[in-house]
Coordinates of C-alpha atoms and ligand atoms in Angstrom, one line a residue:
X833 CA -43.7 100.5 -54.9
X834 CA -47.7 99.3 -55.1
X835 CA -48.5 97.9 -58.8
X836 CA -51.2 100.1 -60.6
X837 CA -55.1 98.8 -61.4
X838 CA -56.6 100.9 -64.0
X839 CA -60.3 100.9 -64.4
X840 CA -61.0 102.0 -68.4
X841 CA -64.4 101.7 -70.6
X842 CA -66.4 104.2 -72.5
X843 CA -68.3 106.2 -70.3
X844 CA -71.7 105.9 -67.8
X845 CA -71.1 102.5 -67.9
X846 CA -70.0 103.3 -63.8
X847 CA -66.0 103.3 -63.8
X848 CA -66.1 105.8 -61.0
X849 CA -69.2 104.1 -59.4
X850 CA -66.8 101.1 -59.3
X851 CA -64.2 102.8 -58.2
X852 CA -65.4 104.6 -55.1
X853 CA -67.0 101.0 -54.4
X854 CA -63.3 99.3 -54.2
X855 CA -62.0 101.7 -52.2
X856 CA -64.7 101.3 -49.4
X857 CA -64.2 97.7 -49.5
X858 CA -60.2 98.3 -48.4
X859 CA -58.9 98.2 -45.2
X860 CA -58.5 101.7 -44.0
X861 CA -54.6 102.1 -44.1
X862 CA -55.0 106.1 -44.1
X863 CA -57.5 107.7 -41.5
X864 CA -59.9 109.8 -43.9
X865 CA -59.0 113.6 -43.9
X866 CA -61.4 116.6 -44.5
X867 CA -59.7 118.4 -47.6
X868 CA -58.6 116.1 -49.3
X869 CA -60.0 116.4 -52.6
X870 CA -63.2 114.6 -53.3
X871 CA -63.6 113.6 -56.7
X872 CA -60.2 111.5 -56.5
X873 CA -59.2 109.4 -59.3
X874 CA -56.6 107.6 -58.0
X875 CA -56.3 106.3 -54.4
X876 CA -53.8 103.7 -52.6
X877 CA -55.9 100.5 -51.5
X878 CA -54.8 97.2 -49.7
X879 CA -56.8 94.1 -49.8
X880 CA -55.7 91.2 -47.8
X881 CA -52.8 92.9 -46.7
X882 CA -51.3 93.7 -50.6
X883 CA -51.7 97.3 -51.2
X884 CA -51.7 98.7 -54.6
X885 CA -53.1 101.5 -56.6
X886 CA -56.4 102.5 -58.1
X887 CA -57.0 104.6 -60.8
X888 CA -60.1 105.9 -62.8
X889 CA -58.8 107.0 -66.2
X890 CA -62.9 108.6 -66.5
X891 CA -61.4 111.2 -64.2
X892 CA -58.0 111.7 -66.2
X893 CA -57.6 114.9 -68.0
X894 CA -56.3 114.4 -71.4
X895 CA -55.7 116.2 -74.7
X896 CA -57.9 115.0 -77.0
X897 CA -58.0 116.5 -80.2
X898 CA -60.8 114.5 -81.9
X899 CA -63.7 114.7 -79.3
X900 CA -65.2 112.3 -76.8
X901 CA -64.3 109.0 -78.5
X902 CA -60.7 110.2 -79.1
X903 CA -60.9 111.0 -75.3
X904 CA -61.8 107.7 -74.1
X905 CA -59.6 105.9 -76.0
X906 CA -56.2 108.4 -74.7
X907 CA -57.2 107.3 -71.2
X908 CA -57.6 103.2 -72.1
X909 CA -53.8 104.2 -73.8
X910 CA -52.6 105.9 -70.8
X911 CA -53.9 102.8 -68.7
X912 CA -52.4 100.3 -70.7
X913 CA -49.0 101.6 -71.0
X914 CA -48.4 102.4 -67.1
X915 CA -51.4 99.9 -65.5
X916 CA -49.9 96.4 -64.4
X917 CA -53.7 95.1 -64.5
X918 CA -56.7 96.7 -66.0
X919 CA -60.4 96.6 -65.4
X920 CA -62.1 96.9 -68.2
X921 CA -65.4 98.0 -67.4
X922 CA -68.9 97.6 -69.6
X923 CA -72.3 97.6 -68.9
X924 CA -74.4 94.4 -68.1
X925 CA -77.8 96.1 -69.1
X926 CA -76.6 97.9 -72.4
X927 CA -74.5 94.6 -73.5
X928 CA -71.8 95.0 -75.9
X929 CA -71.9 98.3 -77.5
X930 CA -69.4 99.6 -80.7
X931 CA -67.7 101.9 -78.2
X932 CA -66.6 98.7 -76.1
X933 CA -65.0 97.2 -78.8
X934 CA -62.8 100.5 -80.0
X935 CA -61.9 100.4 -76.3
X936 CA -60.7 96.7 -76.6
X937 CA -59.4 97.7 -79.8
X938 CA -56.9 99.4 -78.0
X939 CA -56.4 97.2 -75.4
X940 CA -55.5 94.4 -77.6
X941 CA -53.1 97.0 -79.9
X942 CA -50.5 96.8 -76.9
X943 CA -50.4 93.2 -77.1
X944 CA -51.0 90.7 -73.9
X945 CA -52.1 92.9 -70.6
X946 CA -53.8 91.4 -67.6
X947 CA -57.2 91.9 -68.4
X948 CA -60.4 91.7 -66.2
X949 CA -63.7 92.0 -68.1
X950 CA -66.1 93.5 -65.3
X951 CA -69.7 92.9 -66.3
X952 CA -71.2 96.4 -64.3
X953 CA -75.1 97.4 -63.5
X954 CA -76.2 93.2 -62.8
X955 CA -77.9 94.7 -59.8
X956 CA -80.0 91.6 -59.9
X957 CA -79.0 87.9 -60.6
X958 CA -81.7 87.5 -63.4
X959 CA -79.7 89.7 -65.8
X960 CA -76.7 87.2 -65.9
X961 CA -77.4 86.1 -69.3
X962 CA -75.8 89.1 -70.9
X963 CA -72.2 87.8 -69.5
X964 CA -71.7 85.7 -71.7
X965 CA -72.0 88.4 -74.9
X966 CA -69.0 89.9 -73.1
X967 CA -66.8 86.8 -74.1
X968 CA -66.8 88.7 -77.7
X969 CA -65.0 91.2 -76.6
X970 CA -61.6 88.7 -77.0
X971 CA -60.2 89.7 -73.6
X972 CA -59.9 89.2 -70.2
X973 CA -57.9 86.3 -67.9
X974 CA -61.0 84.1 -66.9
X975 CA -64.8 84.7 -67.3
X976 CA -66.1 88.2 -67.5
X977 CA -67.4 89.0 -63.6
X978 CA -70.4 90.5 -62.5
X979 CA -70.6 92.9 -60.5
X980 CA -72.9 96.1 -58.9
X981 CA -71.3 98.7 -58.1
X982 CA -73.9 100.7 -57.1
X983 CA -74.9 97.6 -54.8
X984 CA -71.7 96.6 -54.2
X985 CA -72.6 92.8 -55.6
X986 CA -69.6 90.6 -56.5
X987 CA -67.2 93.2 -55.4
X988 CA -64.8 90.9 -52.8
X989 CA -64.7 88.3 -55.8
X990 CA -63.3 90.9 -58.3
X991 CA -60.8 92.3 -55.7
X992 CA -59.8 88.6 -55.2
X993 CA -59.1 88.0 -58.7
X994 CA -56.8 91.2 -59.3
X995 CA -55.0 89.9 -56.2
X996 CA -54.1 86.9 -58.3
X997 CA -52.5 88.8 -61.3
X998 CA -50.6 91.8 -59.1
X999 CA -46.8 91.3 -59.1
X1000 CA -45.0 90.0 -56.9
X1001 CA -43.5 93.0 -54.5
X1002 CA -40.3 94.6 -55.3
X1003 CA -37.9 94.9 -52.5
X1004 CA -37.5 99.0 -51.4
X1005 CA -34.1 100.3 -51.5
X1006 CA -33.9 101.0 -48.3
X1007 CA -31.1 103.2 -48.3
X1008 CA -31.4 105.8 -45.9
X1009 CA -29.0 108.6 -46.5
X1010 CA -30.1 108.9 -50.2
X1011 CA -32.9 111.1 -50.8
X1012 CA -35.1 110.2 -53.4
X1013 CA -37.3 112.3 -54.9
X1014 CA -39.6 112.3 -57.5
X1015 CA -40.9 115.3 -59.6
X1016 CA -44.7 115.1 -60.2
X1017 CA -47.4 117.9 -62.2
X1018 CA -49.7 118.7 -65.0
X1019 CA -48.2 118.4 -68.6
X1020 CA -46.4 121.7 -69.6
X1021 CA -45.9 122.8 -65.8
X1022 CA -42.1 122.3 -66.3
X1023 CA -41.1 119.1 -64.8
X1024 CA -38.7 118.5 -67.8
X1025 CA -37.0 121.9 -67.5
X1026 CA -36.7 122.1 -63.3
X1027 CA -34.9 118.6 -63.8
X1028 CA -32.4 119.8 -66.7
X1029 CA -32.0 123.0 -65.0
X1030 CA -31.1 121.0 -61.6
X1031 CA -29.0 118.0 -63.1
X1032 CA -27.0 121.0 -65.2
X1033 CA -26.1 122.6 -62.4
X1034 CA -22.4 123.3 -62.0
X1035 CA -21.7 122.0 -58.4
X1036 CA -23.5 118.3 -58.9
X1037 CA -22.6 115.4 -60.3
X1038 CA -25.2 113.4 -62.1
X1039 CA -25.5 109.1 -63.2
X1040 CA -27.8 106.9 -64.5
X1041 CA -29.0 104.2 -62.3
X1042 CA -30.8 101.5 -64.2
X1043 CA -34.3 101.9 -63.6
X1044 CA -36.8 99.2 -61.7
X1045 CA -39.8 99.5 -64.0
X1046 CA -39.7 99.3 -68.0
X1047 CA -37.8 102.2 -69.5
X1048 CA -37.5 104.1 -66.1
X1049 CA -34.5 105.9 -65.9
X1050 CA -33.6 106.9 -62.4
X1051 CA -30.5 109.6 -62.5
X1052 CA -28.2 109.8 -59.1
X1053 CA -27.3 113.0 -58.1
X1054 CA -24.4 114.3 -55.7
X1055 CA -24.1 117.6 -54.0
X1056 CA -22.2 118.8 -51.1
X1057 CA -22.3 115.5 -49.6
X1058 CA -25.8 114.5 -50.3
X1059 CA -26.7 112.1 -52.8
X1060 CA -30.3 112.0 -54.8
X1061 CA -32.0 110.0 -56.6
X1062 CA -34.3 111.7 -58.9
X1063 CA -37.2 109.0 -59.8
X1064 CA -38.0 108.1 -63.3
X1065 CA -36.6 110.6 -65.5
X1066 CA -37.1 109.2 -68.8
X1067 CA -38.4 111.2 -71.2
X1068 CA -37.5 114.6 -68.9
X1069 CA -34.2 114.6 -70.1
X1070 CA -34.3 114.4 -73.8
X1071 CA -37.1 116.2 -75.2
X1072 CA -39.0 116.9 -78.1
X1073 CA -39.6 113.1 -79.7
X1074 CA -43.2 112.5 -78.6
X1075 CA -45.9 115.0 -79.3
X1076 CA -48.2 114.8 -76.4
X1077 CA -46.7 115.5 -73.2
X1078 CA -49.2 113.4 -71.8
X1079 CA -47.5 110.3 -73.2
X1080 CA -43.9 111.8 -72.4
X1081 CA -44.9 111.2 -68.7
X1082 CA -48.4 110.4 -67.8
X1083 CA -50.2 110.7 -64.5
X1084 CA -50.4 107.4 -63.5
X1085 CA -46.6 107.0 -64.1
X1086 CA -45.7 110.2 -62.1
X1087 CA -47.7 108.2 -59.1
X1088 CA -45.5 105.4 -59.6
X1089 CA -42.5 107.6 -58.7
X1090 CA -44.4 109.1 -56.2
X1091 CA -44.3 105.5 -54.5
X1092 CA -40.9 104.8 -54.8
X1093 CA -40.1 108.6 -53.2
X1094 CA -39.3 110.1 -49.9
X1095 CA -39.9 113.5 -51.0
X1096 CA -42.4 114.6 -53.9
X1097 CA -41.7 118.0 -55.6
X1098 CA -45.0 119.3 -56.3
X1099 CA -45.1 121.3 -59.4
X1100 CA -47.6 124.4 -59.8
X1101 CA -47.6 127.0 -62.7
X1102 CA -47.3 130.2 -61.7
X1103 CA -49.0 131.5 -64.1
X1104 CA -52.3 129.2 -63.8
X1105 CA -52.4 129.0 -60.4
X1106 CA -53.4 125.8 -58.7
X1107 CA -56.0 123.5 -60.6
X1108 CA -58.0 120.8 -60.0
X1109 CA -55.2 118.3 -61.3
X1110 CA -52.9 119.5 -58.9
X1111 CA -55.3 119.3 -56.3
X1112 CA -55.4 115.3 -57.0
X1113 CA -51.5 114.7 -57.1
X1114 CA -51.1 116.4 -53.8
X1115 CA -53.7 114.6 -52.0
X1116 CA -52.0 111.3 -53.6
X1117 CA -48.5 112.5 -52.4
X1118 CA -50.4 113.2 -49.1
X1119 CA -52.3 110.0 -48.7
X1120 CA -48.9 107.4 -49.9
X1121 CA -47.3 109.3 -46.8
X1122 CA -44.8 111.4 -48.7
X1123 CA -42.4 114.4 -47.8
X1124 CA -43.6 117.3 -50.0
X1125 CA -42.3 120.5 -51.5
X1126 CA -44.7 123.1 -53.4
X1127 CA -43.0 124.3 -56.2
X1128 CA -44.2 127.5 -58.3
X1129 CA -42.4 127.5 -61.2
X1130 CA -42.8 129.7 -64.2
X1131 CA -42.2 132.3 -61.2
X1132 CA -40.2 134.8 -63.9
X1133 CA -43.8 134.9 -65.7
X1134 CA -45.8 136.0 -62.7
X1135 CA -46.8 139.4 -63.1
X1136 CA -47.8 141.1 -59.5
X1137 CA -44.7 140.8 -57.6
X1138 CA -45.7 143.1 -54.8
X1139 CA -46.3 141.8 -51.4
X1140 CA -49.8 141.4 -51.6
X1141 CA -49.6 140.0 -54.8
X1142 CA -47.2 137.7 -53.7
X1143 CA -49.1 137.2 -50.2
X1144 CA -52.7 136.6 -52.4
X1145 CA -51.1 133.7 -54.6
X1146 CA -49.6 131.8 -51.8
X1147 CA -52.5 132.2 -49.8
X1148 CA -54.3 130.8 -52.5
X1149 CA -52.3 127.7 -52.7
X1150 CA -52.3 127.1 -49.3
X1151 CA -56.2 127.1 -49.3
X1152 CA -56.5 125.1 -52.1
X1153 CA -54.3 122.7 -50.2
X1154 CA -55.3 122.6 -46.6
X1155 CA -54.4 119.0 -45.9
X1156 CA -50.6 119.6 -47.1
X1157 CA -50.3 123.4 -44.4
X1158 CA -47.0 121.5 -43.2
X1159 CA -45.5 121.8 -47.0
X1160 CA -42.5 124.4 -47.8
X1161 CA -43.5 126.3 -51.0
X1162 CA -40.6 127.6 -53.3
X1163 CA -41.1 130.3 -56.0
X1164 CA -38.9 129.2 -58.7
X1165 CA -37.8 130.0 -62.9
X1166 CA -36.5 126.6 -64.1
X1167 CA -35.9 128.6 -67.5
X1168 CA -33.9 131.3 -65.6
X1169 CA -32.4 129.1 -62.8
X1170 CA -34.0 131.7 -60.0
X1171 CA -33.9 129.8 -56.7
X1172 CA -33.6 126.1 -58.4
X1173 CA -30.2 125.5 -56.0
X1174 CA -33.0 126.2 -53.0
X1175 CA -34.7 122.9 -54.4
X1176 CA -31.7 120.4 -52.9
X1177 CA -31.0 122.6 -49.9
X1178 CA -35.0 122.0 -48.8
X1179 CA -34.8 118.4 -49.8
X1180 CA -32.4 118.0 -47.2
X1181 CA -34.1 119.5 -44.3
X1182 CA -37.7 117.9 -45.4
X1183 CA -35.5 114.9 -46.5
X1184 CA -34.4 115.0 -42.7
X1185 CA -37.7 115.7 -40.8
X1186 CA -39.3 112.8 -42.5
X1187 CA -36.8 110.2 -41.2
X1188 CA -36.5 112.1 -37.3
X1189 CA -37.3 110.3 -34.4
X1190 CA -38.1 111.7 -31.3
X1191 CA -36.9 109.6 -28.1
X1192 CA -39.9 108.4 -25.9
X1193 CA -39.7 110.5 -22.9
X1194 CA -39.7 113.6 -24.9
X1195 CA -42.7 112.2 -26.8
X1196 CA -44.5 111.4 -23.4
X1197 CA -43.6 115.0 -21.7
X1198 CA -44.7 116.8 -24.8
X1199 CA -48.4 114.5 -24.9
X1200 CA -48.7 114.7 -20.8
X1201 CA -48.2 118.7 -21.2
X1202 CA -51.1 119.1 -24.4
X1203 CA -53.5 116.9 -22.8
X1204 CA -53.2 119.1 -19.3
X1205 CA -53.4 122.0 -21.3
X1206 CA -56.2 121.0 -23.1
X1207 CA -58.0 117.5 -22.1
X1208 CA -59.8 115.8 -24.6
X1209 CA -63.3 116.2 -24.6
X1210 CA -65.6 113.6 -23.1
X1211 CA -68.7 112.6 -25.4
X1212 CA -71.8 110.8 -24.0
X1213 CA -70.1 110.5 -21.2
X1214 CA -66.2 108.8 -22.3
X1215 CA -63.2 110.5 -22.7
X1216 CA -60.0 109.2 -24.1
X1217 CA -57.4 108.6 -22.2
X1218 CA -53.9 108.4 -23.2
X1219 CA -51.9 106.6 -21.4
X1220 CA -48.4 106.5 -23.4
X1221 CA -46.6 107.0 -26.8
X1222 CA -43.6 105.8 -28.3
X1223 CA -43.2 106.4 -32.8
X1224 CA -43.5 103.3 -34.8
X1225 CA -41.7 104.9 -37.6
X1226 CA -39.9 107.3 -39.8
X1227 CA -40.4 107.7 -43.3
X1228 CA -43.0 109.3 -42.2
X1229 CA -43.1 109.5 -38.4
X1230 CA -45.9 107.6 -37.4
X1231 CA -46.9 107.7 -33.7
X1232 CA -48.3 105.0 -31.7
X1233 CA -50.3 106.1 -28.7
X1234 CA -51.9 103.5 -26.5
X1235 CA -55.1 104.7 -25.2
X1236 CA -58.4 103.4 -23.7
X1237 CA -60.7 103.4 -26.8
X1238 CA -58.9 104.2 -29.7
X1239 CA -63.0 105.3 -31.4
X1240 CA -62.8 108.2 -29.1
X1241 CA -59.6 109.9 -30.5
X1242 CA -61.2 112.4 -32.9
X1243 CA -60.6 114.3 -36.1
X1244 CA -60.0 117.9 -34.1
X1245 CA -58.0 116.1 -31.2
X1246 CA -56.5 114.0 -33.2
X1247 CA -55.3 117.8 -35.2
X1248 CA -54.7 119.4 -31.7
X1249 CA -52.0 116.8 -30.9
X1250 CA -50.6 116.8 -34.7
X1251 CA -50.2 120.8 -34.0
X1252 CA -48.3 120.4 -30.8
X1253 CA -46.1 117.6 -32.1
X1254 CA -45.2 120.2 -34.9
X1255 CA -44.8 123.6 -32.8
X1256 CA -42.3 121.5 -30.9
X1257 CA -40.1 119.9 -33.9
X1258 CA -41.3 121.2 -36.8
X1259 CA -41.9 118.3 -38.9
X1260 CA -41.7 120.6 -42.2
X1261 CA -42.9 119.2 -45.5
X1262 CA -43.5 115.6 -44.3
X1263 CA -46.8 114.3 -42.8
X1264 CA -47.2 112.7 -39.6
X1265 CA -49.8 109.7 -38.5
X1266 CA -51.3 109.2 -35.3
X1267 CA -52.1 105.8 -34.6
X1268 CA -54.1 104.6 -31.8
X1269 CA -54.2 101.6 -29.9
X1270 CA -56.4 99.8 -27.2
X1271 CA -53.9 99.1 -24.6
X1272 CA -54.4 95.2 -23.4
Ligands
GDP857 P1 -68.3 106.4 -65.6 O1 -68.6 107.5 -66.6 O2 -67.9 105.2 -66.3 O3 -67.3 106.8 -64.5 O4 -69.7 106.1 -64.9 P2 -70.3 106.5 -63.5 O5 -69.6 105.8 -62.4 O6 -70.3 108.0 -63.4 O7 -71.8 105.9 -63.6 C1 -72.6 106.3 -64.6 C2 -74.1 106.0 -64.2 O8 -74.3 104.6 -63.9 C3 -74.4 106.7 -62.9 O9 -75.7 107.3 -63.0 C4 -74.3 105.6 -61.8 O10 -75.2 105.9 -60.7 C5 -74.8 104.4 -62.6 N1 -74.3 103.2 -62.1 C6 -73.0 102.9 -61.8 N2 -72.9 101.6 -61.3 C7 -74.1 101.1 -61.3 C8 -74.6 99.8 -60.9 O11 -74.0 98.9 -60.5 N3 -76.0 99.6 -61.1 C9 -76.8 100.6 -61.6 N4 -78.1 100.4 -61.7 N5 -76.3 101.8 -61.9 C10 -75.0 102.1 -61.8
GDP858 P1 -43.3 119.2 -68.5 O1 -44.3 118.8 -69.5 O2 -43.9 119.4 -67.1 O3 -42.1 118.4 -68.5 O4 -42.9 120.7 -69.0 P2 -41.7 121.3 -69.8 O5 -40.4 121.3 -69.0 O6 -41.6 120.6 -71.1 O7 -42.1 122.8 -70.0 C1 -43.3 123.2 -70.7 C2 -43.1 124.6 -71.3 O8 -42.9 125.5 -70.3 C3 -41.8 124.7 -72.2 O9 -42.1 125.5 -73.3 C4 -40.8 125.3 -71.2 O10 -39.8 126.1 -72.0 C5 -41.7 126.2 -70.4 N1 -41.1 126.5 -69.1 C6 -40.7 125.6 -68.2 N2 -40.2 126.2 -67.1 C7 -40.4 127.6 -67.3 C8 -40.1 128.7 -66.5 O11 -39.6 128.7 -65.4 N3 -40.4 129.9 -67.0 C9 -41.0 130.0 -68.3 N4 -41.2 131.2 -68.7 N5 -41.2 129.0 -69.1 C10 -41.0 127.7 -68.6

């Protein structure tokens, strides 16, 4: 599971300048993917060989009932209660402004967090003298740091400092024939109802497993003869004590269960269609590697049922979601129960795709027959040449092919070879990397 950085301050002062910035400086552990939603706000990223988890609360949708100040100030409380070290962002040119301090305000409310005070806009050395205003803001481990975002000044220091305060890694349960799954969506999309309606189900049998983090509270589930883990369930099961839904279970919480999943049940309202916001869990359920399902629910409420209705909506989806094509998508009522025993059935099979290994000469045959078929195409003169393949890894398969420049393995090729590899096995619901290497 990667430990959360959250990047809060009032806004303009560059929280999502700084955040794009951090995420250039890691080392590429995900090959970048057309289509996968732009303006992310959160985004794995590894430093010195410690991954962990970036998130820009600017780019958090919240209910705020009081306007932009009350907005700022749900995200910094969103931050706080789920980050395990937060960057708190102001602006080196403006110095310390009122709106800083109600976001320290809160900050300091929930009592001692790891703090880093980034000093943002010193674009030029001779603007230092405003750090040292920034010691009024009572926070922070160590000095305030300097930084440019847009110039990307200071920026290997600051990552080397939140090194220093990320926990220590937890050990994964590396139990294979559990399937864990977490169940991730907007507020109000019916996470809370899909996992009532499935842990009431007549034919499974349902414990508490002590959760890792805070008040998590992982439930074990057995059916048939699989067992589950469903991921962080606290505050799904009893309802109705905290107002805001928001709080109930945040964003940056449900991508803390996404971490610790194999399978991600990705919840869509039926009646809303696919928004923005779902748009960004996916491609975070995409990019930590995860099995997937697409769940409509609210399916009872939608109103064209004929086949083109049906047939315009999904379509829909799957264009709005063109990097997860490989996903199942299940029409579900978790108020009437329609389809909900489906969920565990396709758990199973994605469950079991995104632990299957194929044995190496079937892997070779398959890439020998799709490069004679179609040869990858030789720019400025080189062409790639594979020469073997064997998979690194399940969990998700990950393919190691050893080649003569691994540069010259493009995007469309690189899909070509994805497509084959999924005619021939399937490979439903989970993704699959393609890694290539220089053969010595
Ligand atoms: P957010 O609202 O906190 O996410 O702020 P943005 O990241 O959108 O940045 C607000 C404005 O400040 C944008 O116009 C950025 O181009 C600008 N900005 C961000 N970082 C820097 C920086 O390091 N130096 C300067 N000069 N401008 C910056
Ligand atoms: P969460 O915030 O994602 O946990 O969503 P909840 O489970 O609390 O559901 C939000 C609202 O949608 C509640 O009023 C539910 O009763 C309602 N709801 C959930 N699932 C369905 C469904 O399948 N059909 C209908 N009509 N309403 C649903």
């Amino acid at each position: 599971m990667n430990p959360v950085v959250a990047i809060v301050g009032r806004p303009n002062v560059g929280k999502s300048a700084l955040f794009n910035r951090l995420l250039q400086q890691r080392l590429a552990i995900v090959e970048s993917e057309p289509g996968v939603t732009r303006d992310r706000i959160y985004a794995t990223a590894e430093w010195s060989g410690r991954g962990f988890t970036l998130v820009d609360t600017g780019g958090i949708e919240v209910t705020a009932d009081h306007g932009i100040h009350d907005l700022t100030r749900r995200q910094a409380q969103l931050a706080i209660q789920e980050a395990d070290v937060v960057l708190m962002v102001v602006n080196g040119r403006e110095g310390l402004l009122p709106a800083d301090q109600e976001v320290a305000e809160e900050l300091r409310r929930a009592g001692p967090r790891q703090v880093i005070v980034v000093v943002n806009k010193v674009d030029d050395p001779a603007q230092m003298k405003n750090l040292y205003e920034f010691y009024g803001l009572g926070l922070g481990l160590g000095d305030p740091m300097a930084v440019s975002a847009a110039h990307g000044l200071g920026i290997g220091d600051l990552l080397d400092r939140i090194l220093t305060l990320l926990p220590e890694g937890e050990a994964e349960a590396g139990d294979e024939s559990v399937n864990r799954v977490a169940v991730v969506g907007r507020p109000n999309v019916g996470k809370s109802s899909l996992v009532n309606a499935i842990l009431g189900e007549e034919r499974v049998i349902v414990s508490d497993i002590p959760g890792t983090t805070r008040d998590a509270i992982d439930v074990g589930v057995v059916r048939g003869g699989s067992r589950y883990i469903f991921i962080d369930t606290a505050g799904m099961r009893r309802k109705g004590r905290i107002e805001h839904p928001v709080e109930r279970y945040g964003v940056i919480r449900a991508l803390r269960a996404v971490d610790r999943a194999d399978v991600a049940l990705i919840l869509i309202d039926a009646v809303e269609g696919l928004t923005e916001q779902d748009k960004k869990i996916a491609g975070y359920v995409f990019e930590a590697g995860r099995a997937s399902i697409v769940v409509i629910n609210k399916w009872d409420l939608f109103e064209d049922k004929s086949d083109e209705g049906v047939k315009a909506f999904v379509d829909g989806v799957r264009w709005g979601l063109p990097f997860m094509s490989y996903s199942p998508i299940l029409m579900i009522s978790a108020r009437t129960g329609q389809r909900v025993p489906k969920i565990l059935e396709t758990v199973d099979r994605v469950a079991g795709e995104y632990s299957r290994k194929i044995p190496t000469p079937d892997l070779n045959r398959l890439l020998r027959d799709a490069v004679t078929v179609s040869p990858p195409p030789a720019e400025r003169g080189k062409r790639l040449k594979i020469y073997y393949a064997t998979q690194g890894g399940t969990r998700p398969p990950t393919f190691l092919l050893f080649v003569n420049d691994p540069d010259l393995l493009y995007y469309t090729y690189r899909r070509y070879l994805e497509n084959r590899l999924r005619e021939a096995y399937g490979f439903d619901g989970t993704p699959i990397r393609l890694v290539a290497k220089e053969r010595k």
